[in-house]
Amino acid sequence: MAKKLVIVESPAKAKTISRYLGRDYLVKASVGHVRDLPPKELGVDVEQGFRPTYWITRGKGKVIDEIKTAARSAEEIYLATDPDREGEAIAWHVAQAAGLDPTITRRISFHQVTSDAVGQALAQARDLDRDLIDAQQARRVLDRLVGYKISPLLSKAMRKALSAGRVQSVALRLVVERERKIQAFVPVEYWSLEAELQRRVDGKEAFRARLFKIRGEDPELHQCQDVDRILGVLEEATYTVSDVQVGQRRRSPQPPFVTSTLQAAASNRLRLSPKQTMRLAQQLYEGIDLEGERVGLITYMRTDSTHVAPEAQAEARALVQERWGAEYLPSKPPQYRTKAALSQEAHEAIRPTSALRTPEAMRRHLDRRQAALYDLIWQRFIASQMAPALYDTIRVDITAAKDYVFRATGQRLIFAGYLAVYEEDDADEPDEGKQMLPLMAVGEGLDLLGLYPEQHFTQPPPRYSEATLIKELEANGVGRPSTYASIIGVIQDRGYVEKLRGRLAPTALGMVVCDTLVETFTDIVDIGYTAQMEAQLDRVAEGRLGYRQMLEGFYGPFEQELQRAEELVPQAVEKALAVSLPEEVRERACPECGRALQLRLSRAGRFLGCSGYPDCRYTLDLDEQGRPRETETVYAEGETCEKCGGRMQVVTRGRNRFLGCENYPTCRNTRPILSDRIKQLAQQTACPACGHRPLDPKKGRYGEYLHCPKCVQNYSLAKLGLGRGKGKRGGKIEMVDIACPHCGETPLEKREGKYGPYYRCPACKKNTSAKKLETQPDE
């Protein structure tokens, strides 16, 4: 019987650690958090020092019972959850929920899942860190107070279920403000001028130089005419080398990865989202089977520290010397500075647990994406311990017609250094700086081969990608390594932000929510204020600020904002909806009943709806600038209304399209748009029950189907064996005439998954839940 109980977070980590420990140890997994604040109530007693009430997380009762049973016979208990605030809090919650005996319960932590690291941790067991627990608990209570106090106000004013998060709202504000800059951006024309030149001595090597100065000032070439005025002079000018600067440039390696830089590099190089990156890194950290031995391949992946253990540096230096030579080693191991204001705990950087486990050796043990991420981490770490790269550089100034100076720059790699392992992105380095230039002497004449003017326009700032938004949050001190991926995921899951061509753009709903919060809760969405709150949480973790003191300092001003917001939020929502709305649009009356039109919001954007709804269903779609969206009436050929004989027209509501009678609102008859295929099948197919033919083509919530008017039976195409495509087991897949929300392709495959029905696009291969796709836009 095991005498010692070790509790970790994940089953994978438990499986790895159990192989390092003997028979005296039993390893159990808590499978993440086991307790949290109640899901449907505040759960925080503000009057009693912000005392939280915790409930057992749904589905974790069995886990707690197993831990309790194992603890009864244990002589020693070790809480071995992750080495950060979140892990410390999980360890505390497990101890509280399972009623672990504090006299035999100890906390151990390690930054890499290896046999040596676990052994050292056991030798250095300690008590739970109350300061770290309080810091995590304070963050959770802060988020709960903000979410539960603000969300109902937003939902009531918008007449739909909405939510507001503390840090997520700041991330949303960054995305919205960037979008506004893009919308307000006015491109400015400018021109550049390059000269292609050649030495007279040998006449072999041609190169380009850019116009650098005109009469000692920067060129002012705003229009084509500005360039034309000087082309004539330059075409006849004599070109002479006026200055040559030869030197060397050292290019130092970047530090090993931290969470944010790993997510950025994985996004740029591997096209992985932050969430995917962290999931793969978690797998590498918790352990991979290597020929019967289970080993953690990387150190803990939620960190903002660039510190590297001396023994890891020594191992890397030995590998570099053996593989590349002593000249690739710096004289002493490099030390990289960690941003003290952002560093949470004394973690290590993200690195391989052993530099000797090369990507080539590990590739056969990993899947494709795991191998790619491990390769990236290994290369960056090894490169960070290597010598700088060296370049010969040359800068040449060429004078033409006395008043004009052209400049050419070039470089030549003379020692690869760390670039032998890790080639960094050179996007910020101009192309002309990469050209090879011949050696020239001052006073040497050059031949002009051609002048090349080029028109340019200033560009708006790009939308954030997931990685660049995380980088911006980190630069402003907002969020922490353990929260970055969830922040980005939440604002997308709530429908406030969507991904367009790999970039984050706010939805109409997101912009209205952001504008409302900025108007009514200035501090909550202020970047500086949120960063200040993060700094205070750091002080709680360090024991320099008390839990209650920190929350009291926040709640007093926040409560005053809440009282004001009761009246201000509805006005702020109305104001946010009316942003950029022309005056003539605001004053429009319903053309059908004369009542006032009201601004409303759907998934498709803003629109005007009659205040007499549901008696009057008139709507007018608006574009992004708030102008009425002109729509041409399209009539369905050969389709007439069976109730009044009017023509049927195609009506679009968000992503939904259907046929409606032209005599609306007098006649409210509608029917779905049916594909030619279902109409043809209806004529050709007999009812399996009674043999009646033809059947009636229909369309319902789950797509097209056939209806027998005689025996009143409905038949899906799959049931009749008429569905297109093959399922995983060779069966038919039903195809439904619904447009893909991602690429517009139709029809879609209707499938049944673990979490219910969903649609799959055969064109772009993306899945969309049936609930999400079939929800009608708000009136």
Short mmCIF file of N, CA, C and O in Angstrom, two decimals, residues 22-121:
data_model
loop_
_atom_site.label_atom_id
_atom_site.label_comp_id
_atom_site.label_asym_id
_atom_site.label_seq_id
_atom_site.Cartn_x
_atom_site.Cartn_y
_atom_site.Cartn_z
N GLY A 22 8.77 5.59 -6.61
CA GLY A 22 8.68 4.16 -6.33
C GLY A 22 7.29 3.73 -5.93
O GLY A 22 6.30 4.48 -6.02
N ARG A 23 7.20 2.51 -5.43
CA ARG A 23 5.91 1.93 -5.05
C ARG A 23 5.32 2.60 -3.83
O ARG A 23 4.13 2.42 -3.54
N ASP A 24 6.13 3.32 -3.10
CA ASP A 24 5.62 3.99 -1.90
C ASP A 24 4.76 5.20 -2.24
O ASP A 24 4.14 5.79 -1.35
N TYR A 25 4.74 5.59 -3.49
CA TYR A 25 4.03 6.80 -3.90
C TYR A 25 2.81 6.46 -4.75
O TYR A 25 2.86 5.60 -5.65
N LEU A 26 1.72 7.16 -4.47
CA LEU A 26 0.51 7.10 -5.29
C LEU A 26 0.28 8.50 -5.85
O LEU A 26 0.25 9.48 -5.08
N VAL A 27 0.14 8.62 -7.18
CA VAL A 27 -0.03 9.93 -7.81
C VAL A 27 -1.46 10.06 -8.32
O VAL A 27 -1.95 9.22 -9.08
N LYS A 28 -2.14 11.12 -7.88
CA LYS A 28 -3.51 11.42 -8.29
C LYS A 28 -3.57 12.76 -8.98
O LYS A 28 -2.79 13.68 -8.68
N ALA A 29 -4.53 12.92 -9.91
CA ALA A 29 -4.70 14.18 -10.64
C ALA A 29 -6.00 14.85 -10.23
O ALA A 29 -7.05 14.20 -10.15
N SER A 30 -5.94 16.15 -9.98
CA SER A 30 -7.15 16.91 -9.64
C SER A 30 -7.92 17.30 -10.90
O SER A 30 -9.07 17.74 -10.81
N VAL A 31 -7.28 17.16 -12.06
CA VAL A 31 -7.86 17.55 -13.35
C VAL A 31 -8.27 19.03 -13.31
O VAL A 31 -9.43 19.39 -13.52
N GLY A 32 -7.31 19.89 -12.99
CA GLY A 32 -7.56 21.33 -12.94
C GLY A 32 -8.17 21.75 -11.62
O GLY A 32 -7.99 21.13 -10.58
N HIS A 33 -8.94 22.84 -11.66
CA HIS A 33 -9.58 23.38 -10.46
C HIS A 33 -10.66 22.42 -9.95
O HIS A 33 -11.40 21.84 -10.74
N VAL A 34 -10.75 22.31 -8.63
CA VAL A 34 -11.80 21.48 -8.04
C VAL A 34 -12.86 22.32 -7.34
O VAL A 34 -13.95 21.83 -7.04
N ARG A 35 -12.56 23.61 -7.11
CA ARG A 35 -13.55 24.52 -6.49
C ARG A 35 -13.51 25.85 -7.22
O ARG A 35 -12.50 26.26 -7.79
N ASP A 36 -14.67 26.51 -7.21
CA ASP A 36 -14.75 27.85 -7.80
C ASP A 36 -15.92 28.58 -7.16
O ASP A 36 -16.70 28.00 -6.39
N LEU A 37 -16.05 29.85 -7.48
CA LEU A 37 -17.20 30.62 -7.02
C LEU A 37 -18.46 30.06 -7.65
O LEU A 37 -18.41 29.49 -8.74
N PRO A 38 -19.60 30.18 -7.01
CA PRO A 38 -20.84 29.60 -7.55
C PRO A 38 -21.17 30.19 -8.92
O PRO A 38 -20.95 31.37 -9.16
N PRO A 39 -21.71 29.37 -9.82
CA PRO A 39 -21.93 29.83 -11.20
C PRO A 39 -23.08 30.83 -11.37
O PRO A 39 -23.06 31.62 -12.32
N LYS A 40 -24.07 30.83 -10.46
CA LYS A 40 -25.25 31.65 -10.69
C LYS A 40 -25.51 32.69 -9.60
O LYS A 40 -26.62 33.19 -9.47
N GLU A 41 -24.49 32.98 -8.82
CA GLU A 41 -24.63 34.05 -7.83
C GLU A 41 -23.26 34.67 -7.59
O GLU A 41 -22.23 34.10 -8.00
N LEU A 42 -23.25 35.83 -6.95
CA LEU A 42 -21.99 36.57 -6.78
C LEU A 42 -20.96 35.76 -6.02
O LEU A 42 -19.79 35.68 -6.43
N GLY A 43 -21.34 35.18 -4.90
CA GLY A 43 -20.42 34.33 -4.16
C GLY A 43 -19.31 35.08 -3.42
O GLY A 43 -18.32 34.46 -3.04
N VAL A 44 -19.47 36.39 -3.25
CA VAL A 44 -18.47 37.20 -2.54
C VAL A 44 -19.20 38.06 -1.51
O VAL A 44 -20.08 38.86 -1.89
N ASP A 45 -18.86 37.92 -0.24
CA ASP A 45 -19.47 38.72 0.81
C ASP A 45 -18.65 40.00 0.98
O ASP A 45 -17.62 40.01 1.66
N VAL A 46 -19.12 41.05 0.33
CA VAL A 46 -18.38 42.32 0.33
C VAL A 46 -18.29 42.89 1.73
O VAL A 46 -17.27 43.47 2.12
N GLU A 47 -19.34 42.72 2.53
CA GLU A 47 -19.38 43.30 3.87
C GLU A 47 -18.46 42.58 4.85
O GLU A 47 -18.04 43.16 5.85
N GLN A 48 -18.12 41.35 4.56
CA GLN A 48 -17.28 40.56 5.47
C GLN A 48 -15.87 40.37 4.89
O GLN A 48 -15.34 39.26 4.81
N GLY A 49 -15.28 41.49 4.47
CA GLY A 49 -13.89 41.45 4.00
C GLY A 49 -13.72 40.73 2.69
O GLY A 49 -12.67 40.12 2.45
N PHE A 50 -14.75 40.76 1.82
CA PHE A 50 -14.71 40.13 0.49
C PHE A 50 -14.44 38.63 0.61
O PHE A 50 -13.66 38.06 -0.12
N ARG A 51 -15.14 38.03 1.56
CA ARG A 51 -14.98 36.60 1.80
C ARG A 51 -15.70 35.83 0.70
O ARG A 51 -16.90 36.00 0.49
N PRO A 52 -14.97 34.98 -0.04
CA PRO A 52 -15.62 34.21 -1.12
C PRO A 52 -16.28 32.95 -0.60
O PRO A 52 -15.90 32.40 0.44
N THR A 53 -17.29 32.50 -1.33
CA THR A 53 -17.93 31.22 -1.06
C THR A 53 -17.61 30.29 -2.22
O THR A 53 -17.87 30.63 -3.37
N TYR A 54 -17.04 29.14 -1.92
CA TYR A 54 -16.62 28.22 -2.98
C TYR A 54 -17.52 27.00 -3.04
O TYR A 54 -17.96 26.48 -2.02
N TRP A 55 -17.78 26.57 -4.27
CA TRP A 55 -18.53 25.36 -4.53
C TRP A 55 -17.62 24.36 -5.23
O TRP A 55 -16.71 24.74 -5.97
N ILE A 56 -17.90 23.08 -5.03
CA ILE A 56 -17.17 22.05 -5.77
C ILE A 56 -17.55 22.19 -7.26
O ILE A 56 -18.72 22.24 -7.62
N THR A 57 -16.53 22.27 -8.10
CA THR A 57 -16.78 22.40 -9.53
C THR A 57 -17.55 21.19 -10.04
O THR A 57 -17.30 20.05 -9.62
N ARG A 58 -18.47 21.45 -10.95
CA ARG A 58 -19.32 20.38 -11.48
C ARG A 58 -18.47 19.24 -12.05
O ARG A 58 -17.56 19.45 -12.83
N GLY A 59 -18.79 18.02 -11.63
CA GLY A 59 -18.08 16.85 -12.12
C GLY A 59 -16.84 16.49 -11.33
O GLY A 59 -16.19 15.47 -11.62
N LYS A 60 -16.47 17.32 -10.33
CA LYS A 60 -15.25 17.05 -9.56
C LYS A 60 -15.51 16.35 -8.23
O LYS A 60 -14.57 16.08 -7.49
N GLY A 61 -16.77 16.07 -7.92
CA GLY A 61 -17.08 15.37 -6.68
C GLY A 61 -16.40 14.01 -6.59
O GLY A 61 -15.86 13.62 -5.54
N LYS A 62 -16.39 13.28 -7.70
CA LYS A 62 -15.76 11.96 -7.73
C LYS A 62 -14.26 12.07 -7.53
O LYS A 62 -13.65 11.25 -6.82
N VAL A 63 -13.65 13.10 -8.14
CA VAL A 63 -12.20 13.31 -7.99
C VAL A 63 -11.86 13.57 -6.52
O VAL A 63 -10.90 13.01 -5.98
N ILE A 64 -12.65 14.44 -5.88
CA ILE A 64 -12.41 14.76 -4.47
C ILE A 64 -12.55 13.52 -3.59
O ILE A 64 -11.75 13.27 -2.68
N ASP A 65 -13.56 12.71 -3.88
CA ASP A 65 -13.77 11.48 -3.09
C ASP A 65 -12.57 10.53 -3.23
O ASP A 65 -12.15 9.90 -2.25
N GLU A 66 -12.02 10.42 -4.44
CA GLU A 66 -10.86 9.55 -4.65
C GLU A 66 -9.65 10.06 -3.89
O GLU A 66 -8.89 9.27 -3.31
N ILE A 67 -9.47 11.39 -3.87
CA ILE A 67 -8.34 11.97 -3.13
C ILE A 67 -8.53 11.76 -1.63
O ILE A 67 -7.58 11.42 -0.90
N LYS A 68 -9.75 11.94 -1.14
CA LYS A 68 -10.03 11.71 0.28
C LYS A 68 -9.70 10.28 0.68
O LYS A 68 -9.07 10.02 1.73
N THR A 69 -10.13 9.34 -0.15
CA THR A 69 -9.89 7.92 0.15
C THR A 69 -8.40 7.62 0.19
O THR A 69 -7.91 6.92 1.09
N ALA A 70 -7.67 8.15 -0.80
CA ALA A 70 -6.22 7.91 -0.85
C ALA A 70 -5.51 8.58 0.32
O ALA A 70 -4.52 8.05 0.84
N ALA A 71 -6.02 9.74 0.76
CA ALA A 71 -5.37 10.49 1.84
C ALA A 71 -5.51 9.81 3.19
O ALA A 71 -4.67 10.00 4.07
N ARG A 72 -6.56 8.99 3.38
CA ARG A 72 -6.79 8.36 4.68
C ARG A 72 -5.65 7.41 5.07
O ARG A 72 -5.31 7.27 6.26
N SER A 73 -5.06 6.78 4.08
CA SER A 73 -4.01 5.81 4.37
C SER A 73 -2.61 6.38 4.11
O SER A 73 -1.62 5.65 4.24
N ALA A 74 -2.52 7.66 3.74
CA ALA A 74 -1.22 8.26 3.42
C ALA A 74 -0.54 8.80 4.67
O ALA A 74 -1.20 9.40 5.54
N GLU A 75 0.76 8.59 4.76
CA GLU A 75 1.54 9.15 5.87
C GLU A 75 2.09 10.52 5.50
O GLU A 75 2.37 11.33 6.38
N GLU A 76 2.27 10.76 4.20
CA GLU A 76 2.73 12.05 3.71
C GLU A 76 1.95 12.41 2.46
O GLU A 76 1.67 11.54 1.62
N ILE A 77 1.59 13.70 2.34
CA ILE A 77 0.84 14.16 1.16
C ILE A 77 1.60 15.33 0.55
O ILE A 77 1.99 16.27 1.25
N TYR A 78 1.81 15.26 -0.77
CA TYR A 78 2.52 16.33 -1.47
C TYR A 78 1.61 16.94 -2.55
O TYR A 78 1.06 16.21 -3.39
N LEU A 79 1.44 18.25 -2.49
CA LEU A 79 0.66 18.99 -3.48
C LEU A 79 1.63 19.48 -4.55
O LEU A 79 2.43 20.38 -4.32
N ALA A 80 1.57 18.87 -5.75
CA ALA A 80 2.57 19.13 -6.79
C ALA A 80 1.95 19.78 -8.02
O ALA A 80 2.27 19.45 -9.16
N THR A 81 1.06 20.72 -7.80
CA THR A 81 0.44 21.44 -8.92
C THR A 81 1.44 22.43 -9.52
O THR A 81 2.55 22.60 -9.02
N ASP A 82 1.03 23.11 -10.60
CA ASP A 82 1.95 23.95 -11.37
C ASP A 82 2.60 25.04 -10.52
O ASP A 82 2.00 25.53 -9.55
N PRO A 83 3.81 25.48 -10.90
CA PRO A 83 4.59 26.40 -10.06
C PRO A 83 4.25 27.87 -10.29
O PRO A 83 5.14 28.66 -10.62
N ASP A 84 3.00 28.25 -10.14
CA ASP A 84 2.63 29.66 -10.24
C ASP A 84 1.46 29.92 -9.30
O ASP A 84 1.03 29.04 -8.55
N ARG A 85 0.90 31.14 -9.36
CA ARG A 85 -0.20 31.48 -8.46
C ARG A 85 -1.39 30.55 -8.66
O ARG A 85 -2.04 30.12 -7.71
N GLU A 86 -1.69 30.27 -9.94
CA GLU A 86 -2.84 29.42 -10.23
C GLU A 86 -2.63 28.03 -9.64
O GLU A 86 -3.54 27.45 -9.03
N GLY A 87 -1.41 27.49 -9.82
CA GLY A 87 -1.11 26.19 -9.26
C GLY A 87 -1.15 26.17 -7.74
O GLY A 87 -1.62 25.21 -7.12
N GLU A 88 -0.67 27.27 -7.11
CA GLU A 88 -0.70 27.37 -5.66
C GLU A 88 -2.14 27.37 -5.15
O GLU A 88 -2.48 26.71 -4.16
N ALA A 89 -3.00 28.10 -5.88
CA ALA A 89 -4.41 28.17 -5.48
C ALA A 89 -5.10 26.82 -5.66
O ALA A 89 -5.91 26.40 -4.82
N ILE A 90 -4.79 26.12 -6.76
CA ILE A 90 -5.39 24.80 -6.98
C ILE A 90 -4.98 23.85 -5.85
O ILE A 90 -5.80 23.08 -5.33
N ALA A 91 -3.71 23.90 -5.45
CA ALA A 91 -3.24 23.05 -4.36
C ALA A 91 -4.01 23.35 -3.08
O ALA A 91 -4.43 22.42 -2.35
N TRP A 92 -4.23 24.62 -2.79
CA TRP A 92 -4.97 25.01 -1.59
C TRP A 92 -6.42 24.54 -1.66
O TRP A 92 -6.97 24.02 -0.67
N HIS A 93 -7.05 24.71 -2.83
CA HIS A 93 -8.44 24.28 -2.98
C HIS A 93 -8.57 22.77 -2.81
O HIS A 93 -9.55 22.28 -2.21
N VAL A 94 -7.61 22.02 -3.36
CA VAL A 94 -7.64 20.55 -3.18
C VAL A 94 -7.54 20.20 -1.70
O VAL A 94 -8.30 19.36 -1.17
N ALA A 95 -6.62 20.86 -1.00
CA ALA A 95 -6.44 20.58 0.44
C ALA A 95 -7.70 20.91 1.23
O ALA A 95 -8.09 20.15 2.13
N GLN A 96 -8.36 22.02 0.88
CA GLN A 96 -9.58 22.43 1.59
C GLN A 96 -10.74 21.50 1.26
O GLN A 96 -11.48 21.06 2.15
N ALA A 97 -10.94 21.22 -0.04
CA ALA A 97 -12.09 20.42 -0.45
C ALA A 97 -11.99 18.98 0.04
O ALA A 97 -13.00 18.36 0.41
N ALA A 98 -10.77 18.44 0.06
CA ALA A 98 -10.60 17.04 0.47
C ALA A 98 -10.33 16.91 1.97
O ALA A 98 -10.22 15.79 2.48
N GLY A 99 -10.22 18.06 2.65
CA GLY A 99 -9.98 18.02 4.09
C GLY A 99 -8.66 17.37 4.45
O GLY A 99 -8.59 16.57 5.40
N LEU A 100 -7.60 17.67 3.71
CA LEU A 100 -6.30 17.05 3.93
C LEU A 100 -5.72 17.50 5.27
O LEU A 100 -5.83 18.67 5.65
N ASP A 101 -5.08 16.59 5.95
CA ASP A 101 -4.46 16.87 7.25
C ASP A 101 -3.28 17.82 7.06
O ASP A 101 -2.29 17.44 6.41
N PRO A 102 -3.34 19.03 7.59
CA PRO A 102 -2.25 20.00 7.36
C PRO A 102 -0.92 19.58 7.97
O PRO A 102 0.14 20.04 7.55
N THR A 103 -0.93 18.70 8.96
CA THR A 103 0.33 18.29 9.61
C THR A 103 1.17 17.37 8.72
O THR A 103 2.38 17.24 8.93
N ILE A 104 0.53 16.73 7.75
CA ILE A 104 1.29 15.83 6.87
C ILE A 104 1.26 16.28 5.42
O ILE A 104 1.77 15.60 4.52
N THR A 105 0.63 17.44 5.15
CA THR A 105 0.49 17.94 3.77
C THR A 105 1.54 19.00 3.49
O THR A 105 1.65 19.98 4.23
N ARG A 106 2.29 18.81 2.41
CA ARG A 106 3.34 19.74 2.04
C ARG A 106 3.19 20.11 0.56
O ARG A 106 2.58 19.39 -0.23
N ARG A 107 3.77 21.24 0.22
CA ARG A 107 3.71 21.75 -1.15
C ARG A 107 5.07 21.57 -1.82
O ARG A 107 6.10 21.89 -1.21
N ILE A 108 5.09 21.01 -3.02
CA ILE A 108 6.32 20.94 -3.81
C ILE A 108 6.05 21.54 -5.18
O ILE A 108 4.92 21.50 -5.69
N SER A 109 7.06 22.13 -5.79
CA SER A 109 6.90 22.72 -7.12
C SER A 109 8.18 22.52 -7.91
O SER A 109 9.28 22.48 -7.34
N PHE A 110 8.03 22.38 -9.21
CA PHE A 110 9.18 22.18 -10.10
C PHE A 110 8.81 22.79 -11.46
O PHE A 110 7.65 22.80 -11.86
N HIS A 111 9.83 23.29 -12.15
CA HIS A 111 9.63 23.98 -13.43
C HIS A 111 9.84 23.07 -14.63
O HIS A 111 9.66 23.51 -15.76
N GLN A 112 10.22 21.84 -14.38
CA GLN A 112 10.34 20.86 -15.45
C GLN A 112 10.00 19.49 -14.90
O GLN A 112 10.32 19.17 -13.75
N VAL A 113 9.31 18.69 -15.71
CA VAL A 113 8.86 17.38 -15.26
C VAL A 113 9.93 16.36 -15.64
O VAL A 113 9.84 15.66 -16.66
N THR A 114 10.98 16.29 -14.83
CA THR A 114 12.05 15.32 -15.00
C THR A 114 12.29 14.65 -13.65
O THR A 114 11.89 15.16 -12.60
N SER A 115 12.99 13.51 -13.68
CA SER A 115 13.25 12.76 -12.46
C SER A 115 14.05 13.58 -11.45
O SER A 115 13.72 13.62 -10.26
N ASP A 116 15.09 14.27 -11.94
CA ASP A 116 15.93 15.07 -11.04
C ASP A 116 15.12 16.21 -10.43
O ASP A 116 15.25 16.50 -9.22
N ALA A 117 14.32 16.89 -11.25
CA ALA A 117 13.55 18.03 -10.76
C ALA A 117 12.54 17.61 -9.70
O ALA A 117 12.35 18.29 -8.68
N VAL A 118 11.87 16.48 -9.94
CA VAL A 118 10.89 15.98 -8.95
C VAL A 118 11.59 15.59 -7.67
O VAL A 118 11.12 15.88 -6.56
N GLY A 119 12.75 14.94 -7.79
CA GLY A 119 13.49 14.54 -6.60
C GLY A 119 13.94 15.74 -5.78
O GLY A 119 13.83 15.73 -4.54
N GLN A 120 14.43 16.79 -6.45
CA GLN A 120 14.84 18.00 -5.74
C GLN A 120 13.65 18.68 -5.07
O GLN A 120 13.76 19.19 -3.95
N ALA A 121 12.50 18.67 -5.75
CA ALA A 121 11.31 19.29 -5.18
C ALA A 121 10.87 18.58 -3.90
O ALA A 121 10.49 19.21 -2.92
#
